[in-house]
PDB file of C-alpha atoms in Angstrom:
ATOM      1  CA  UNK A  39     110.991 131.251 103.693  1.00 40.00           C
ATOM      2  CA  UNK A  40     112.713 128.875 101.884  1.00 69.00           C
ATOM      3  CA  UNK A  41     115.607 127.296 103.257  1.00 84.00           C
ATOM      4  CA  UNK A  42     117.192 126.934  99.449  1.00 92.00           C
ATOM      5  CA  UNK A  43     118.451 129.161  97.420  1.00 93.00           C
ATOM      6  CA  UNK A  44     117.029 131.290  94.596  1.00 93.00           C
ATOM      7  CA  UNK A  45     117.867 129.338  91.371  1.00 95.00           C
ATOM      8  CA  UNK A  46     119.508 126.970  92.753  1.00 95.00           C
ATOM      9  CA  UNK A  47     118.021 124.041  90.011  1.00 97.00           C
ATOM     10  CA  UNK A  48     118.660 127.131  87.155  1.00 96.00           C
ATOM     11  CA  UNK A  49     119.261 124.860  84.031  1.00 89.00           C
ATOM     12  CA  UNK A  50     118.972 121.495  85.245  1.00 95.00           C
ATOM     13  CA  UNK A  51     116.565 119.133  82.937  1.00 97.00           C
ATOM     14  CA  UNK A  52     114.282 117.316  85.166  1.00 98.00           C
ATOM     15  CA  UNK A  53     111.985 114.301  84.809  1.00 97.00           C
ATOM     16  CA  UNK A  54     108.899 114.249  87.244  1.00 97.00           C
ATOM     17  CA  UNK A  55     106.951 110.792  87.223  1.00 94.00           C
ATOM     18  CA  UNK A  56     104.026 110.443  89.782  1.00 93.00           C
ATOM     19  CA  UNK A  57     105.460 113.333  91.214  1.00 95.00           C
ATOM     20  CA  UNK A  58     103.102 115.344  93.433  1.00 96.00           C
ATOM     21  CA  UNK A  59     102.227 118.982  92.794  1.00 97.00           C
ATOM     22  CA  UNK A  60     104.054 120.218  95.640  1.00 97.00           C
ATOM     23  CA  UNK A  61     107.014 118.732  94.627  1.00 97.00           C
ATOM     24  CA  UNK A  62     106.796 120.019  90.985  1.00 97.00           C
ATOM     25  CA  UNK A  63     105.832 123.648  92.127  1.00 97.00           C
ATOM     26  CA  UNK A  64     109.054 123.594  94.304  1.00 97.00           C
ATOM     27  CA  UNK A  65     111.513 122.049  92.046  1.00 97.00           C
ATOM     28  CA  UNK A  66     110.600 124.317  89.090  1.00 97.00           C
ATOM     29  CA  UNK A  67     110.571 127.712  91.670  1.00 96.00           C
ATOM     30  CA  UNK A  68     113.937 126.800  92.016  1.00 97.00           C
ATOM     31  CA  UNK A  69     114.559 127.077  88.294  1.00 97.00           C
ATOM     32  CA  UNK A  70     114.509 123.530  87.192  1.00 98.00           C
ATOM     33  CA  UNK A  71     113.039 122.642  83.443  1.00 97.00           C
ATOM     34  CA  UNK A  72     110.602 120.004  84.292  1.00 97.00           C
ATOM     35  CA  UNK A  73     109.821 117.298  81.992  1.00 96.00           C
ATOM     36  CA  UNK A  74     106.678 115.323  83.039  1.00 95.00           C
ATOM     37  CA  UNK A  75     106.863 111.482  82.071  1.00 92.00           C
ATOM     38  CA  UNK A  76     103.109 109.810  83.123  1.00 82.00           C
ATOM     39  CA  UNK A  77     104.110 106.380  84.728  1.00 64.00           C
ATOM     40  CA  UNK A  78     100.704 105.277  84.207  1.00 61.00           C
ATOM     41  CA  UNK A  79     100.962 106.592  80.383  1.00 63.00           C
ATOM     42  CA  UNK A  80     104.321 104.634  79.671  1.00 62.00           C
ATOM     43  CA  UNK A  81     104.184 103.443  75.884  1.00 60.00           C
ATOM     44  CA  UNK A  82     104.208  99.370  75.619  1.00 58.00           C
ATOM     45  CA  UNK A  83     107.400  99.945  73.794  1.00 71.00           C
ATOM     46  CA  UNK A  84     109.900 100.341  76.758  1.00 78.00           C
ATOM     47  CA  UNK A  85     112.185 102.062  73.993  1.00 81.00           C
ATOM     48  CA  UNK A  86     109.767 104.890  73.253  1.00 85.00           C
ATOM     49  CA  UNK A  87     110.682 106.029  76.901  1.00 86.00           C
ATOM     50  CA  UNK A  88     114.676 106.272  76.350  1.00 87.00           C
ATOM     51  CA  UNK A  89     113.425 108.142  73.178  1.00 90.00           C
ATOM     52  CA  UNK A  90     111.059 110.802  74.848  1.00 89.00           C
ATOM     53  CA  UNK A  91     114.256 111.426  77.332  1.00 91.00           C
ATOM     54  CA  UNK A  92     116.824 111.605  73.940  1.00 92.00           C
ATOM     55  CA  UNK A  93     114.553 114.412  72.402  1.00 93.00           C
ATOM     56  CA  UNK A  94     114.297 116.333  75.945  1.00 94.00           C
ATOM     57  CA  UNK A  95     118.054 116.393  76.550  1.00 94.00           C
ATOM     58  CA  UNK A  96     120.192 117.314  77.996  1.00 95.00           C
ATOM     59  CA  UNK A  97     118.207 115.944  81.657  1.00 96.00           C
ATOM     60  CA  UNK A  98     119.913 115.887  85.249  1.00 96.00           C
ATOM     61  CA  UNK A  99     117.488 113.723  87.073  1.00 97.00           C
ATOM     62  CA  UNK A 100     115.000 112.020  87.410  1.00 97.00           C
ATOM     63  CA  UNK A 101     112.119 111.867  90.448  1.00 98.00           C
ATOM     64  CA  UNK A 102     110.274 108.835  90.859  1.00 96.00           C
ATOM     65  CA  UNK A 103     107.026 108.647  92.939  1.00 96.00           C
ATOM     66  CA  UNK A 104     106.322 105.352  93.381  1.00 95.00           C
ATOM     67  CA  UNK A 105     104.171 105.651  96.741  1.00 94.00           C
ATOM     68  CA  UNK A 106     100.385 104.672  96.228  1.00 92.00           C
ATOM     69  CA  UNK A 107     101.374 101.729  93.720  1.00 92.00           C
ATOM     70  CA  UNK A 108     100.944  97.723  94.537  1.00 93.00           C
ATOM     71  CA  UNK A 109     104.626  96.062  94.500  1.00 93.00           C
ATOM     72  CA  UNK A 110     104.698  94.781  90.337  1.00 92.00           C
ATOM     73  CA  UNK A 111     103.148  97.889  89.087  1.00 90.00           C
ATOM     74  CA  UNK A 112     105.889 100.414  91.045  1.00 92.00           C
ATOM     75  CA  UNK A 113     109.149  98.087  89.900  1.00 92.00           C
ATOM     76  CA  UNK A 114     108.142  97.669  86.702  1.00 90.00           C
ATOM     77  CA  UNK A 115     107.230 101.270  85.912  1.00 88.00           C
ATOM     78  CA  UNK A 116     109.918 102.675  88.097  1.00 92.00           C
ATOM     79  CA  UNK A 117     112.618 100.255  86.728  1.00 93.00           C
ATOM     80  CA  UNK A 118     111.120 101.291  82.627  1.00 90.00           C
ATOM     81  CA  UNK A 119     111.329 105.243  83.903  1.00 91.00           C
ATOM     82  CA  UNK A 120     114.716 104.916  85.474  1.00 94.00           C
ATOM     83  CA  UNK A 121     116.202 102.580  82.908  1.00 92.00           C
ATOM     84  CA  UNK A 122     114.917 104.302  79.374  1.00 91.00           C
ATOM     85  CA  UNK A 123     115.782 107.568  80.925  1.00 93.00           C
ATOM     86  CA  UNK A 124     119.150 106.986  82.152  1.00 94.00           C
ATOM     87  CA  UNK A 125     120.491 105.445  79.047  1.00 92.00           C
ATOM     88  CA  UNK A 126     118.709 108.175  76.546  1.00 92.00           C
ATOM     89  CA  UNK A 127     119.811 111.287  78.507  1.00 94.00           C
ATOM     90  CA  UNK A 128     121.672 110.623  81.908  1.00 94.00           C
ATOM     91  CA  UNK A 129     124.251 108.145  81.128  1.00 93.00           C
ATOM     92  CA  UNK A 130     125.389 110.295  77.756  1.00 91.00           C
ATOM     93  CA  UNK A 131     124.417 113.653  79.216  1.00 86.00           C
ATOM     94  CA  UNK A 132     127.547 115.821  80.767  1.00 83.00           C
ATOM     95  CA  UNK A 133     128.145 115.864  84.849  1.00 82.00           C
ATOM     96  CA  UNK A 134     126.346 113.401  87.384  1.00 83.00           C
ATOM     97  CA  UNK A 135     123.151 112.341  86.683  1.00 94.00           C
ATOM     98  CA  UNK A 136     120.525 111.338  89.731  1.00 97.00           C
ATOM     99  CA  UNK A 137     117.586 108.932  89.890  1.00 98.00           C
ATOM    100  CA  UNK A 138     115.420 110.135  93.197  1.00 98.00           C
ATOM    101  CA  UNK A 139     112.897 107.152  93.640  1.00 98.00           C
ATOM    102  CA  UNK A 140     110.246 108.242  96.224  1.00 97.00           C
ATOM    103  CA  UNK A 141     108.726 105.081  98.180  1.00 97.00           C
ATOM    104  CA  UNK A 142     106.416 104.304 101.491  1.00 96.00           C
ATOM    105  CA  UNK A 143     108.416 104.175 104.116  1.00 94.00           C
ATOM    106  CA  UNK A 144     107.543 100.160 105.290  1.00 94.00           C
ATOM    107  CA  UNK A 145     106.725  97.204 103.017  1.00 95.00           C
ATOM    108  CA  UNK A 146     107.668  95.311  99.833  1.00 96.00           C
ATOM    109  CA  UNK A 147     107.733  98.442  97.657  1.00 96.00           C
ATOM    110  CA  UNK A 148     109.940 100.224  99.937  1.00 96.00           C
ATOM    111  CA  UNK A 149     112.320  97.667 100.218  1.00 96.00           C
ATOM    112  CA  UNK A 150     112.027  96.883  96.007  1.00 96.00           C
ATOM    113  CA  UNK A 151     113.009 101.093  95.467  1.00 96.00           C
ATOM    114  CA  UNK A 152     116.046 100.956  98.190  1.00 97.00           C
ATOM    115  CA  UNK A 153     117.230  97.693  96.846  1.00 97.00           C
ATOM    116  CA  UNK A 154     116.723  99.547  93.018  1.00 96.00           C
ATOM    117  CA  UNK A 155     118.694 102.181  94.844  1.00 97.00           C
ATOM    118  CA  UNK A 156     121.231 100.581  96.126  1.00 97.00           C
ATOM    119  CA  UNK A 157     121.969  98.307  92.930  1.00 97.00           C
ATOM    120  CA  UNK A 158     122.178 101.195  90.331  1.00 96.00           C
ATOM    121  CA  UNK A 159     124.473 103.161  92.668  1.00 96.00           C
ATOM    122  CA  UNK A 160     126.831 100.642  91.851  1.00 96.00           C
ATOM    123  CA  UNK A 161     126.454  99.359  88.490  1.00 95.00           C
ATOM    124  CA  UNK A 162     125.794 103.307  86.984  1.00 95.00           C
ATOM    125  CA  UNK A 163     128.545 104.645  89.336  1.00 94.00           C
ATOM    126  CA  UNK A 164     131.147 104.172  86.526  1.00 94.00           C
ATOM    127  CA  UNK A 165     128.725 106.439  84.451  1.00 95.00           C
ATOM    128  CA  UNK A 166     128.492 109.119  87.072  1.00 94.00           C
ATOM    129  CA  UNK A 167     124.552 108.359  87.621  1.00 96.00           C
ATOM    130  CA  UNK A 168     123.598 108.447  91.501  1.00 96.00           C
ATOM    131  CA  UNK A 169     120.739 106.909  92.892  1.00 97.00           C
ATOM    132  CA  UNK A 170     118.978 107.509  96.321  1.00 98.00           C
ATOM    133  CA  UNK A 171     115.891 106.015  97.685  1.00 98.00           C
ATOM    134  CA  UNK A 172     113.756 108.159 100.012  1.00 98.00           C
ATOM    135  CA  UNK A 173     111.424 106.213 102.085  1.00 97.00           C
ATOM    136  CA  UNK A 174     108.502 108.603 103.046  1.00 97.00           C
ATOM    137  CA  UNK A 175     106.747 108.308 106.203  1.00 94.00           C
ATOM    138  CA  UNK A 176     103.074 108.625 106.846  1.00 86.00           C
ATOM    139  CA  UNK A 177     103.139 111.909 108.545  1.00 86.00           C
ATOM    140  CA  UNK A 178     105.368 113.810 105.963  1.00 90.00           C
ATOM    141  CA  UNK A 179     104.521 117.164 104.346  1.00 93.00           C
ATOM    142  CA  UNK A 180     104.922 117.737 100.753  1.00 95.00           C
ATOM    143  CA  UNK A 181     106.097 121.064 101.299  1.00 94.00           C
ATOM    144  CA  UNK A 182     109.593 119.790 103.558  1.00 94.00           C
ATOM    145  CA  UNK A 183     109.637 116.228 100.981  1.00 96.00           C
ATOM    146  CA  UNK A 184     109.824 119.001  98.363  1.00 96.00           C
ATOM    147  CA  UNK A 185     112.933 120.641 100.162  1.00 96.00           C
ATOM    148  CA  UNK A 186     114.499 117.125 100.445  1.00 97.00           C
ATOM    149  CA  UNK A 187     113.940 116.265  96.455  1.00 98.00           C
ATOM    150  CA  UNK A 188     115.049 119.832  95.564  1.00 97.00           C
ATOM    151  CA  UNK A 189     118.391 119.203  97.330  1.00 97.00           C
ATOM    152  CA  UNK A 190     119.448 115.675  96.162  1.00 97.00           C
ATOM    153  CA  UNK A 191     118.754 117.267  92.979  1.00 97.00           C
ATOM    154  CA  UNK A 192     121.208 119.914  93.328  1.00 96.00           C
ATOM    155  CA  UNK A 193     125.143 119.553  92.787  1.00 94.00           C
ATOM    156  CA  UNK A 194     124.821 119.609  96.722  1.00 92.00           C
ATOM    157  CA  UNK A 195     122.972 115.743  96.428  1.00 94.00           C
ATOM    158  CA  UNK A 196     125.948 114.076  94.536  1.00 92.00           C
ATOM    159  CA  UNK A 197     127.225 113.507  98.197  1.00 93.00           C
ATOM    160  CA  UNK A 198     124.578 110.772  98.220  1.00 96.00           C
ATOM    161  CA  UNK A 199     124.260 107.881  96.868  1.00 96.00           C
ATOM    162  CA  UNK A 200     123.551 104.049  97.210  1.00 95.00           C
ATOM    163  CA  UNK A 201     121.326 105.039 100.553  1.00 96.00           C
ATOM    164  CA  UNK A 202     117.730 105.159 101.811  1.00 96.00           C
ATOM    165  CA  UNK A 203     116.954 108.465 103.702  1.00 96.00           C
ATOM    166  CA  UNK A 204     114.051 107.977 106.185  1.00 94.00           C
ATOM    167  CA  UNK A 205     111.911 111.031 106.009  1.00 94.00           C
ATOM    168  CA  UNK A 206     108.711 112.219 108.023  1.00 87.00           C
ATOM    169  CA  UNK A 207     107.290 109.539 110.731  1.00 71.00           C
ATOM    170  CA  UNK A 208     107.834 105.576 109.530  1.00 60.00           C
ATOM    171  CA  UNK A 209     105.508 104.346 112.027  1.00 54.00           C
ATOM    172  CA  UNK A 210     102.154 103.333 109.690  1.00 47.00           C
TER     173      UNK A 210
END
């Protein structure tokens, strides 16, 4: 039983990067088109990125995994992802836009994701992009993170952003 509704991503353009299975299985049940941008594939021409996203417009989010990753290696692909796609489909697409960056839920990566978070929540505000950071905890199940991702990617999720939202146990 799902606690979301039937179709309730129908027509929304999303970007999955380092996203698991679980996730991608849920959001696309829900009727989401899922693009599938390979964090560890990204071109050395940052540009190629915001290029990708212009020829799979028009996009609604973007999920970021960036759990599993040393601290350099998550920013900088995270920050390439989230930029290049914003500013080739999010920022000119129509309606709010959403950057979901998935993180551990303790150390220097988690606190590099909320602080992403945080800062593009501001500075994309005026371009109706929201940003949320989700710190995941070690005893969370993909299944109920998959519920979570599913609904900050609905029009529901525009109530949030700018925060970090704590999910499963943080204790490591």
């Amino acid at each position: 039983m799902s606690l979301l509704r039937d179709g309730l991503l129908d027509g929304r353009g999303i970007v999955v990067s380092g996203v698991s299975n679980v996730v991608v299985a849920a959001l696309a049940g829900l009727g989401a088109r899922l693009e599938v941008l390979e964090v560890s594939a990204l071109p050395p021409d940052e540009e190629q990125v915001g290029e990708w996203a212009r020829e799979r417009a028009p996009l609604s989010a973007l999920v970021c995994d960036t759990r599993g990753l040393e601290l350099n290696e998550a920013l900088e692909s995270a920050w390439v992802a989230v930029r290049e796609v914003a500013v080739g489909a999010l920022i000119p697409g129509e309606g709010a836009g959403k950057v979901v960056l998935l993180a551990p839920a303790k150390g220097p990566v988690s606190a590099g994701t909320e602080n992403l978070a945080r800062t593009l929540s501001v500075e994309w505000a005026r371009y109706e992009v929201l940003a949320v950071a989700v710190a995941v905890g070690s005893g969370a199940e993909e299944d109920e993170l998959s519920v979570l991702v599913s609904f900050l990617c609905s029009a529901a999720g525009e109530y949030f952003s700018g925060c970090r939202l704590e999910f499963g146990a943080l204790s490591a």
